[in-house]
Tab-separated table of C-alpha atoms in Angstrom:
chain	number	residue	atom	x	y	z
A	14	UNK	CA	-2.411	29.868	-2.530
A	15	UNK	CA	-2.658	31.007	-6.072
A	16	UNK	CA	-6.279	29.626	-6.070
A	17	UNK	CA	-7.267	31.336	-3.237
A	18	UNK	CA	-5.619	34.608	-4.159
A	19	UNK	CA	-7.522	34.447	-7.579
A	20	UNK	CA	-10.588	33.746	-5.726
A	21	UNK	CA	-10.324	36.661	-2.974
A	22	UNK	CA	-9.459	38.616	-5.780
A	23	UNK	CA	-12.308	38.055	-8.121
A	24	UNK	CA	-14.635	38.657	-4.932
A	25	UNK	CA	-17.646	41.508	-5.588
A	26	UNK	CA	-16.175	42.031	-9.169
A	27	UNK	CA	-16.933	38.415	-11.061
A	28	UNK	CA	-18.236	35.606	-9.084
A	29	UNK	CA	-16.832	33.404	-12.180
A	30	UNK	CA	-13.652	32.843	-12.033
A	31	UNK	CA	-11.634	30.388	-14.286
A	32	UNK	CA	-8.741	28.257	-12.407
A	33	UNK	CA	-6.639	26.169	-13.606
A	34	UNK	CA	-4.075	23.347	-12.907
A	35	UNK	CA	-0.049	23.356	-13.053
A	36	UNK	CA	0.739	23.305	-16.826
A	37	UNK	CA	3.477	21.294	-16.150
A	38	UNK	CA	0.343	17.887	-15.154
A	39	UNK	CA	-0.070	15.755	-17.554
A	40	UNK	CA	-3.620	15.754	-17.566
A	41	UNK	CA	-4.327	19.112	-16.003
A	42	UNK	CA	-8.344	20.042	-17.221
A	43	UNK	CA	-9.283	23.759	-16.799
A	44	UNK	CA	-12.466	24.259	-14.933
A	45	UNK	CA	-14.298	26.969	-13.822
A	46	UNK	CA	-15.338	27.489	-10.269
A	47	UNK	CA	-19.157	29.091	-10.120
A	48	UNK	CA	-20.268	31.641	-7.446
A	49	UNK	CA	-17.522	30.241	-4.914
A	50	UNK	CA	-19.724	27.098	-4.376
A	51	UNK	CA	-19.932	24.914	-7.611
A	52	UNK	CA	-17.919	23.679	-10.136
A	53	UNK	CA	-21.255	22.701	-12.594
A	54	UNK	CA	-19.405	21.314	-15.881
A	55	UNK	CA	-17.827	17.673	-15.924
A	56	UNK	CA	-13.885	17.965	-16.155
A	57	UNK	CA	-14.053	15.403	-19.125
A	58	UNK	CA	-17.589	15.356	-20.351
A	59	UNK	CA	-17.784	11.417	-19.926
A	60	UNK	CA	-20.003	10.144	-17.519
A	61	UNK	CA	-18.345	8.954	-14.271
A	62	UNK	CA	-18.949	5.409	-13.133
A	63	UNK	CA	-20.110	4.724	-9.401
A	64	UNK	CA	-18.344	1.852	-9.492
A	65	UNK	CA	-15.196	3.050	-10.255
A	66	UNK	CA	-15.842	6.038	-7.896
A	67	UNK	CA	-16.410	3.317	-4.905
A	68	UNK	CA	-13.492	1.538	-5.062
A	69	UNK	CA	-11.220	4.986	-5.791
A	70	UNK	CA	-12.924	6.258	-2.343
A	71	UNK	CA	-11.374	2.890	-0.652
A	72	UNK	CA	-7.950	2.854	-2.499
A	73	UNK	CA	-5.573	4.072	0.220
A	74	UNK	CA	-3.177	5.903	-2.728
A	75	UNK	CA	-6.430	7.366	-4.528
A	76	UNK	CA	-9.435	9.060	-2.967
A	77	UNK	CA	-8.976	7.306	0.316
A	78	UNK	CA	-11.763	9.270	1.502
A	79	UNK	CA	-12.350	6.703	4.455
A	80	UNK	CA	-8.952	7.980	6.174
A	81	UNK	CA	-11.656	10.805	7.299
A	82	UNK	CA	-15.313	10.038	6.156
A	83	UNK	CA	-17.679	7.437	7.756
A	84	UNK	CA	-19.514	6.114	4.049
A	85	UNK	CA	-21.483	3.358	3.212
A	86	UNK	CA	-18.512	1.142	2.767
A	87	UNK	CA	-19.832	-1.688	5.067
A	88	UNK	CA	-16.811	-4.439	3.862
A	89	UNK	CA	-14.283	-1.630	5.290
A	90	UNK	CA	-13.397	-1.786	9.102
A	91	UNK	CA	-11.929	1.431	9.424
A	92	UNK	CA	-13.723	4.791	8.512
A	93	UNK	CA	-12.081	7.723	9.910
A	94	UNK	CA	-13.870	10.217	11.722
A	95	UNK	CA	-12.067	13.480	10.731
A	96	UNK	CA	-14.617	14.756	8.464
A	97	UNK	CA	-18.435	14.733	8.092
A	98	UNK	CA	-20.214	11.683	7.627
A	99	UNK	CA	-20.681	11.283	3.818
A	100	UNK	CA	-24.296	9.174	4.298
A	101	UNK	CA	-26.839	11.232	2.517
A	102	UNK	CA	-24.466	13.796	0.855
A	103	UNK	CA	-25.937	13.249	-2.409
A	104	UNK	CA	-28.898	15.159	-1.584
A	105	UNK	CA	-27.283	18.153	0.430
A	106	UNK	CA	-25.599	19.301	-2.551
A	107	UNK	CA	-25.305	19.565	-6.082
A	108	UNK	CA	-23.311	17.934	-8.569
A	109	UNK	CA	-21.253	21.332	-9.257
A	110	UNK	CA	-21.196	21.607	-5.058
A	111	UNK	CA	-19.466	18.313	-4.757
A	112	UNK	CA	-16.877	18.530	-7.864
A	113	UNK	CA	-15.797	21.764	-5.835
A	114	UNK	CA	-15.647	20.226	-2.833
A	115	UNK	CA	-13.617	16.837	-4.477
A	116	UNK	CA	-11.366	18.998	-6.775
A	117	UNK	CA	-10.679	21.922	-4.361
A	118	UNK	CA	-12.440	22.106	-1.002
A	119	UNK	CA	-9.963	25.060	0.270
A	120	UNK	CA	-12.137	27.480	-1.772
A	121	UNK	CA	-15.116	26.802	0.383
A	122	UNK	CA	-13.118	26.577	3.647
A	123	UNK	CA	-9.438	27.552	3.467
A	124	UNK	CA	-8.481	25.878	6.888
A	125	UNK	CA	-10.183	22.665	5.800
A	126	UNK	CA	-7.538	19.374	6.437
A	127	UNK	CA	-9.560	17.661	3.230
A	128	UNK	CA	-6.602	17.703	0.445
A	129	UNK	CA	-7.840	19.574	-3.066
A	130	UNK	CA	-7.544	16.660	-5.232
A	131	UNK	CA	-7.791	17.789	-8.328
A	132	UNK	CA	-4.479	20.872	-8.077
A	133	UNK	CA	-1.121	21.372	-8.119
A	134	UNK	CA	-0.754	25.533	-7.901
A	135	UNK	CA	0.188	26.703	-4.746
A	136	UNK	CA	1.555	23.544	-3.057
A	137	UNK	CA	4.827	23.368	-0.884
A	138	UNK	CA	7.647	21.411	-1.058
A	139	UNK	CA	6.443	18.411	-3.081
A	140	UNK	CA	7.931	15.256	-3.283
A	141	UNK	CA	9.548	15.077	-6.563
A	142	UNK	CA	7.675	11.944	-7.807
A	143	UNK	CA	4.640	13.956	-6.752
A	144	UNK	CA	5.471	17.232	-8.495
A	145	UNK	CA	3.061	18.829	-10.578
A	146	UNK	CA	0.443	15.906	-10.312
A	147	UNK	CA	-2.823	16.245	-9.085
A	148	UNK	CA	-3.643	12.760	-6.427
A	149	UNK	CA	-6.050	11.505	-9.282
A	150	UNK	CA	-6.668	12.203	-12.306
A	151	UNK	CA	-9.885	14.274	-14.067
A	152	UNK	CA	-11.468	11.126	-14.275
A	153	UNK	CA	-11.205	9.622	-11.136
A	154	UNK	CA	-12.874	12.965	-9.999
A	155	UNK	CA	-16.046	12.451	-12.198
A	156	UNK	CA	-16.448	9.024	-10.945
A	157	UNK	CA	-16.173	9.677	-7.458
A	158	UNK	CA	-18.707	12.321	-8.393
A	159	UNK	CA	-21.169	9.822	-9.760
A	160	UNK	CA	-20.400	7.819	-6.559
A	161	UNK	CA	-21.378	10.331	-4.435
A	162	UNK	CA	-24.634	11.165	-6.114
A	163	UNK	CA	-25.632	8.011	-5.129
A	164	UNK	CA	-25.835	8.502	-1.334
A	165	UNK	CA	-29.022	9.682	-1.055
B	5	UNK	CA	30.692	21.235	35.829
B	6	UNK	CA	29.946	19.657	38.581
B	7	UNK	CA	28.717	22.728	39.799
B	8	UNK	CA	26.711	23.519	36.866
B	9	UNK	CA	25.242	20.374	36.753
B	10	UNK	CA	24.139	20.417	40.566
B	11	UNK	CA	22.694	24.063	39.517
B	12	UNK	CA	20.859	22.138	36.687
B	13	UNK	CA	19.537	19.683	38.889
B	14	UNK	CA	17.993	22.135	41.433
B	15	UNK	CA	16.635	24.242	39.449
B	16	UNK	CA	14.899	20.867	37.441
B	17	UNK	CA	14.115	19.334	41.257
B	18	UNK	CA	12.363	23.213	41.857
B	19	UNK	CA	10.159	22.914	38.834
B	20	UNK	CA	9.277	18.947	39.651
B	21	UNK	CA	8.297	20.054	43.203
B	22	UNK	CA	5.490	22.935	42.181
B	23	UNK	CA	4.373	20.917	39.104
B	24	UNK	CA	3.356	18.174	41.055
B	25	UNK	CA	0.715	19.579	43.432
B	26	UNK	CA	-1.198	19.529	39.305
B	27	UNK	CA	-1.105	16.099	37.515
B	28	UNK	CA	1.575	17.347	34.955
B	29	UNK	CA	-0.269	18.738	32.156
B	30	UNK	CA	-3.602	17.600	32.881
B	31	UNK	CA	-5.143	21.480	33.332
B	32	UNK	CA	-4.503	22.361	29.887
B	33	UNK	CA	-4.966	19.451	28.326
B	34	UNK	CA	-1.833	18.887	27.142
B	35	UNK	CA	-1.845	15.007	26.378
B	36	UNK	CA	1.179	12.598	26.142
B	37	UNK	CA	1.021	9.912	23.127
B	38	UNK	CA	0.947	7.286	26.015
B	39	UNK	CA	-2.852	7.959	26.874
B	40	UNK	CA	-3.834	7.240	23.007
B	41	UNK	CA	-2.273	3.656	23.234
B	42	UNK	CA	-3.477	0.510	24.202
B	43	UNK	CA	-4.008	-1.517	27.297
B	44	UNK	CA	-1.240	-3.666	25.884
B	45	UNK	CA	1.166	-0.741	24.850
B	46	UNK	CA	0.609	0.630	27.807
B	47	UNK	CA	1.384	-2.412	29.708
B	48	UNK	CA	4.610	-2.863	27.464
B	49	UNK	CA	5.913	0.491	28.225
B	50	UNK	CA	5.370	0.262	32.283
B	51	UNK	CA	7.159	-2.793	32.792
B	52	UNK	CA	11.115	-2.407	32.391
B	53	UNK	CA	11.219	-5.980	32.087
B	54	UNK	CA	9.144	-5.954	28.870
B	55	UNK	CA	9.614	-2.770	27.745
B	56	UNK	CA	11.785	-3.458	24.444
B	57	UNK	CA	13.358	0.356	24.677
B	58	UNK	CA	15.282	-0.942	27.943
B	59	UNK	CA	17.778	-2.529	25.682
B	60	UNK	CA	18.560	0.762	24.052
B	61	UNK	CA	19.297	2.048	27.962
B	62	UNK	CA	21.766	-0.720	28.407
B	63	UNK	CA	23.472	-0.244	25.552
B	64	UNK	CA	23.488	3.557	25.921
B	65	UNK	CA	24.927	2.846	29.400
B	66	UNK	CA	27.606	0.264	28.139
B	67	UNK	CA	28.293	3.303	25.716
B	68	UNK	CA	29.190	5.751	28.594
B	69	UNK	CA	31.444	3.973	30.417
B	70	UNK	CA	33.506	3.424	27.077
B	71	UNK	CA	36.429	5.073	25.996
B	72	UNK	CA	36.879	6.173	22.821
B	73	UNK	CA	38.613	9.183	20.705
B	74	UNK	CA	42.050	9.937	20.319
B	75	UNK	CA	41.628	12.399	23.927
B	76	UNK	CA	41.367	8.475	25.653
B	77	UNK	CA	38.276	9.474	27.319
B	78	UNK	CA	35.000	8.151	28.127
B	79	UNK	CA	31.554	10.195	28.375
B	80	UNK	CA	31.561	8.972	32.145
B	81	UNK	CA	35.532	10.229	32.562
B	82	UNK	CA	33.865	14.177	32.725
B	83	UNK	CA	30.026	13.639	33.404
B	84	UNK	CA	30.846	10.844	35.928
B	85	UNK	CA	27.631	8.937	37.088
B	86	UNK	CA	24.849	9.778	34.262
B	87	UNK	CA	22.296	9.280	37.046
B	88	UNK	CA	23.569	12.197	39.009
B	89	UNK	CA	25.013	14.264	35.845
B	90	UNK	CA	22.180	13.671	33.711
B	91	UNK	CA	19.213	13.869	35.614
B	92	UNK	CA	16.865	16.584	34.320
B	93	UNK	CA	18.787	17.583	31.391
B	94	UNK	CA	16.418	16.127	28.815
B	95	UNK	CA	14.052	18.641	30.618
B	96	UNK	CA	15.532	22.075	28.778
B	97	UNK	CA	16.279	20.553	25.809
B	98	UNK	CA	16.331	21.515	22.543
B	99	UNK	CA	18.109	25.054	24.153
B	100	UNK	CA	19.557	27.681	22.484
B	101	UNK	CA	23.466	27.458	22.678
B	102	UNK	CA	25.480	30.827	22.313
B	103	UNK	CA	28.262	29.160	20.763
B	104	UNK	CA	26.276	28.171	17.879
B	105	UNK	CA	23.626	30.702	18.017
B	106	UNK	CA	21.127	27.939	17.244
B	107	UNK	CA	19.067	25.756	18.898
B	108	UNK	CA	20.488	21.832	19.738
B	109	UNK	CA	19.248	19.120	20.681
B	110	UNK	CA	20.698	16.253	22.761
B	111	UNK	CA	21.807	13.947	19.626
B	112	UNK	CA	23.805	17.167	18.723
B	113	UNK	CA	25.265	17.825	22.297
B	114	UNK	CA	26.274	14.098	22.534
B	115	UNK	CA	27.991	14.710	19.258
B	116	UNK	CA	30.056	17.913	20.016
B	117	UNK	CA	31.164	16.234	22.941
B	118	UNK	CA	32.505	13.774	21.224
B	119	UNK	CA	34.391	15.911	18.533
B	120	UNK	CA	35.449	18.394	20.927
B	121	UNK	CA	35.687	17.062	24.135
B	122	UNK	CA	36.921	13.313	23.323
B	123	UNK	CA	38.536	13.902	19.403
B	124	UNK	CA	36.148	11.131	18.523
B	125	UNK	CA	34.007	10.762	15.054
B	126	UNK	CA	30.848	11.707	15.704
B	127	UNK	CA	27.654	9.432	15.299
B	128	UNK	CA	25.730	9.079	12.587
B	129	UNK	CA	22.054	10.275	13.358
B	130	UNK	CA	19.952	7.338	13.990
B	131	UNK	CA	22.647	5.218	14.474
B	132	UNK	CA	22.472	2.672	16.849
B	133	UNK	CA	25.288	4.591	19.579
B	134	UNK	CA	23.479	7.516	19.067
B	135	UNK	CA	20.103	6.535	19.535
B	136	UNK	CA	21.386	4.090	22.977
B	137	UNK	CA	22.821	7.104	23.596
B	138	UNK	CA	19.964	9.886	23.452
B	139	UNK	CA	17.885	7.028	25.207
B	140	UNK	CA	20.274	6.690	27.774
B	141	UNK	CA	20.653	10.357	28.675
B	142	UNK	CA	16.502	11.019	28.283
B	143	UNK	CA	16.048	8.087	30.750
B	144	UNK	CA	17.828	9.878	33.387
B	145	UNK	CA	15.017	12.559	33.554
B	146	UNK	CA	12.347	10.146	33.301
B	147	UNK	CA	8.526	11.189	35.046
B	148	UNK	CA	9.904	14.623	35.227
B	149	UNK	CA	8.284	17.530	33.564
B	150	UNK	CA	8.856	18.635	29.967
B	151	UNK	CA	10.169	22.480	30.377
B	152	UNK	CA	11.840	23.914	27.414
B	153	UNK	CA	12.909	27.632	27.133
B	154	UNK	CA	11.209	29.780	24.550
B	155	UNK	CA	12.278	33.375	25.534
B	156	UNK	CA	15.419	35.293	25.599
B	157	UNK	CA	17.250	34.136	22.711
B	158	UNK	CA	15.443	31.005	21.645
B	159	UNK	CA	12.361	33.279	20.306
B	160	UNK	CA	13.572	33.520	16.691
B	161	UNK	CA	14.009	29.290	16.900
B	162	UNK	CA	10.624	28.818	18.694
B	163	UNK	CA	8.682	30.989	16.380
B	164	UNK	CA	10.729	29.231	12.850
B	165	UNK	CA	9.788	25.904	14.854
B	166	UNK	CA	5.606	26.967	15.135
B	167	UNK	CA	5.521	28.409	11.545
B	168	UNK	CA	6.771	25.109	10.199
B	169	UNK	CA	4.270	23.356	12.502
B	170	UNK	CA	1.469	25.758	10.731
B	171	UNK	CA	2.361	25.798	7.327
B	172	UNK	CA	0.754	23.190	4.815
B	173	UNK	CA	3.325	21.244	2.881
B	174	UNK	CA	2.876	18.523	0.552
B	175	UNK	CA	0.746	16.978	-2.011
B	176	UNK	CA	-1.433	16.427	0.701
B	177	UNK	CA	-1.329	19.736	1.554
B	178	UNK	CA	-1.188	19.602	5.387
B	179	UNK	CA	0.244	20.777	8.636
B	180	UNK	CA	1.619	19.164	11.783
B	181	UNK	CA	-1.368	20.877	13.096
B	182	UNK	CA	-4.305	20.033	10.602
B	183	UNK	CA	-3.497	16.227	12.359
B	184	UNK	CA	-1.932	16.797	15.836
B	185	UNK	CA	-4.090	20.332	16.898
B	186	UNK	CA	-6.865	20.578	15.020
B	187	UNK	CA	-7.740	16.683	15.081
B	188	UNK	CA	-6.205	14.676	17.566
B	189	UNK	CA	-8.204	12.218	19.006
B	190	UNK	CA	-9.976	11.568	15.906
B	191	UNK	CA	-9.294	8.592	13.493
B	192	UNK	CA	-7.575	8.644	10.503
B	193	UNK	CA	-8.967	5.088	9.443
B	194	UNK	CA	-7.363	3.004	11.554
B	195	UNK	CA	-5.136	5.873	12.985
B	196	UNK	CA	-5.740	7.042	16.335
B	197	UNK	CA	-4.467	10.998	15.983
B	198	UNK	CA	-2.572	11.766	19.130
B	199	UNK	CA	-1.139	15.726	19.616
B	200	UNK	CA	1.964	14.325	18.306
B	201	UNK	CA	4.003	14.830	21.538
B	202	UNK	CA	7.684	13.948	21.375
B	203	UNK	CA	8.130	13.273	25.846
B	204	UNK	CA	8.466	9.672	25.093
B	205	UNK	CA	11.624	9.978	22.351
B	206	UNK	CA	13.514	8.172	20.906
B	207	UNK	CA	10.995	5.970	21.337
B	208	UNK	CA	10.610	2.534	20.774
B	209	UNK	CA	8.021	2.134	17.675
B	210	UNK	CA	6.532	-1.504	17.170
B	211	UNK	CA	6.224	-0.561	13.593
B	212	UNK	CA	9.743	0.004	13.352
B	213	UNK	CA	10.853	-2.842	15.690
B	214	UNK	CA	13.409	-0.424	17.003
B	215	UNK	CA	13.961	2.396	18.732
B	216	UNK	CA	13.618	5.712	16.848
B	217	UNK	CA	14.590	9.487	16.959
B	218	UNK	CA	12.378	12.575	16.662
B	219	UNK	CA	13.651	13.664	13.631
B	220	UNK	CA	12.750	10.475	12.106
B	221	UNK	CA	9.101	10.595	13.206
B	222	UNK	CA	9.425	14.192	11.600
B	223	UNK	CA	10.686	12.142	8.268
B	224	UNK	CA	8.054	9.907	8.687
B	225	UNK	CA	5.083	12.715	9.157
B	226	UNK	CA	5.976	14.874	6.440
B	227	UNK	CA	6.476	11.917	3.682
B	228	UNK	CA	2.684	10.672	4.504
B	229	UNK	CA	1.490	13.896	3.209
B	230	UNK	CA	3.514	13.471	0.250
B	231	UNK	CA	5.927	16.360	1.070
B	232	UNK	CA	9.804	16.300	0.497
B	233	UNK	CA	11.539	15.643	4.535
B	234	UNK	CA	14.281	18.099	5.555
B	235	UNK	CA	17.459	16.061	7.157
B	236	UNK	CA	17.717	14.848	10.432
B	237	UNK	CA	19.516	16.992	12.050
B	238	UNK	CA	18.771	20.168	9.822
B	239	UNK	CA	18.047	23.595	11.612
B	240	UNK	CA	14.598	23.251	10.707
B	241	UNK	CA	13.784	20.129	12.264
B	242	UNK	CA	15.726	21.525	15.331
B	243	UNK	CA	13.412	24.350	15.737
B	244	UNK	CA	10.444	22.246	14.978
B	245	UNK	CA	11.308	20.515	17.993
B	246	UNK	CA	11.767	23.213	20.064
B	247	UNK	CA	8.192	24.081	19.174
B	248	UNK	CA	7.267	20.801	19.650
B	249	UNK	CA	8.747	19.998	23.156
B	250	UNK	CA	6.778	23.326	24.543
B	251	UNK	CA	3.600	21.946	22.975
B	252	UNK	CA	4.052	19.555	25.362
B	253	UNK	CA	5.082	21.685	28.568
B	254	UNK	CA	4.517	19.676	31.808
B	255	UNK	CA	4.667	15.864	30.420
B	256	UNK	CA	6.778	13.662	32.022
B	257	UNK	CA	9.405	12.501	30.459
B	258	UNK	CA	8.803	9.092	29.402
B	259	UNK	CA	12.031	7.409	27.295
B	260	UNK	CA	12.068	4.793	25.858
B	261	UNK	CA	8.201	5.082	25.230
B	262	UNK	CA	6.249	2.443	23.336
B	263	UNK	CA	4.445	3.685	20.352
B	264	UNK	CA	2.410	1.719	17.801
């Protein structure tokens, strides 16, 4: 909500807009959301690794982006087929395009079912083990990043 | 009440009659969780004689016929034969009650009967008596068409019941209807989203290897998104399942389903 607010908000007046996580997250990185499309700068300036990005995209309790995405993950049975297939991504958008669309996909379509996984403002009844974390961490976004990048 | 519950029964009987000229449900699309299962599931939940949700019946039965409470009465001492007395009931319900000015459900009208009406303790939700129980009594309207009451009074309840079913909750950040509206029929993984009809409860979940209640599915759906459950048995999940039971208008009936 708060996200979204600050983003109708800023509409015609800045298209930059700087967002930022729960204070209360332990590893809570400000970033800045471009135009309402891109999020161009790395949330930790160190290169993400495919690898790592792969296996976070399996892990059920991570990215678990296969609960909705069909993705090159041939050693997987089950892809779900909730959202888009995620074959050839890499080339539709940018790098900035897809860290938007991994930390908070809700600014490009508010409806969306795809969880922002990179927030913790504007969230609703929380577990309390959950409570002001983000489902990975700043990291684990920049290597799913990389990951993606490679799907040409 | 025998009166009342012959008035019930018509009425019910009325509605079965004109809804079955149209397969129940069918027109709008309205789809019971049984059509998303498997040959095998399927096959389980046809056959009484395999069917493991029969032995919550039986006990529900052996329930009814007990007396208990310091009043010395049994459930069948007032409603007499549950086949008769019963029949349709599960139909209307969760209904608004003007003596609570809230909306019940069956597990609560077993249990005010058995407080007020037979100065027994009441059952603990999800307890075994009161899940034979609510089993019991659903089975009585079974293949007859869901028809809950959203006017009159029950508005305020039905429209608490659809904003909880639209509002995202959870780390997750999701509503019932991001999964059971917007995306049924789809796979989560190895999840086959059905609308997330409740016309088969309590039912008998193979996951669960028991029977269970539709505020524990509830439980159960809002904990997967990472999102703190309300009680079963709270208001909210009453009016959620008002909301819920009208989503799924015309189904038949089906307790005890079997559900993955």
């Amino acid at each position: 909500m708060g996200i979204r607010t600050l983003a109708v908000a800023a509409m015609g007046v800045a298209l930059t807009l700087a967002v930022h996580g729960d204070a209360a997250a332990a590893e809570s990185v400000k970033y800045k959301v471009v135009d309402e499309s891109s999020i161009p700068k790395s949330l930790t300036g160190k290169p993400g690794d495919p690898k790592k990005g792969r296996a976070l995209a399996i892990n059920r309790k991570k990215g678990n982006c296969l609960a909705c995405h069909v993705m090159p993950i041939p050693e997987q049975p089950f892809h779900g087929n909730i959202g888009t297939d995620l074959n050839g991504v890499g080339s539709r958008y940018s790098e900035g395009e897809l860290r938007l669309r991994v930390v908070d996909p809700k600014v490009v379509n508010p409806d969306t079912i795809m969880p922002a996984f990179y927030k913790t403002a504007g969230l609703h009844r929380v577990l309390k083990k959950w409570q002001g974390k983000t489902i990975i961490g700043a990291q684990d976004v920049e290597d799913i990043i990389a990951y993606l990048k490679t799907l040409k | 009440m025998g009166k009342r519950h012959l008035g019930a029964g018509l009425a019910v009987g009325a509605l079965l009659a004109a809804s079955l000229a149209v397969p129940a449900g069918a027109d709008d699309g309205i789809r019971s969780g049984y059509s998303y299962m498997t040959p095998e599931t399927k096959g389980m939940q046809d056959d009484d004689f395999q069917n493991p949700g029969m032995i919550w019946v039986d006990d529900g039965e052996k329930l009814w016929n007990t007396v208990d409470g310091k009043a010395g009465k049994a459930c069948a001492t007032c409603h007499k034969d549950a086949a008769t007395s019963m029949k349709g009931v599960a139909t209307v319900y969760p209904k608004y009650d003007p003596k609570i000015k809230k909306v019940k459900n069956i597990e609560w009208q077993v249990n005010n009967c058995r407080t007020e009406r037979m100065q027994a303790k009441p059952w603990k939700y999800e307890s075994g008596q009161l899940l034979a129980m609510t089993v019991y009594i659903r089975h009585q309207s079974r293949g007859m068409p869901m028809n809950v009451s959203v006017d009159g009074d029950a508005i305020p309840f039905f429209q608490a019941g659809e904003k909880f079913y639209n509002q995202r909750r959870g780390l997750l950040d999701m509503a019932c209807k991001h999964c059971h509206a917007d995306n049924a029929g789809k796979n989560a993984r190895a999840n086959l989203l059905s609308q997330g009809q409740t016309n088969g409860f309590p039912v008998y979940r193979l996951k669960w290897q028991k029977a269970g209640s539709t505020h524990r599915r509830f439980r159960g759906c809002n904990k997967q998104v990472r999102a703190t459950p309300y009680k079963a048995g709270s208001d909210e999940y009453m009016n959620l399942e008002l909301y819920v039971a009208w989503r799924g208008r015309g189904l038949p009936v089906e307790t005890p389903a079997v559900r993955n």
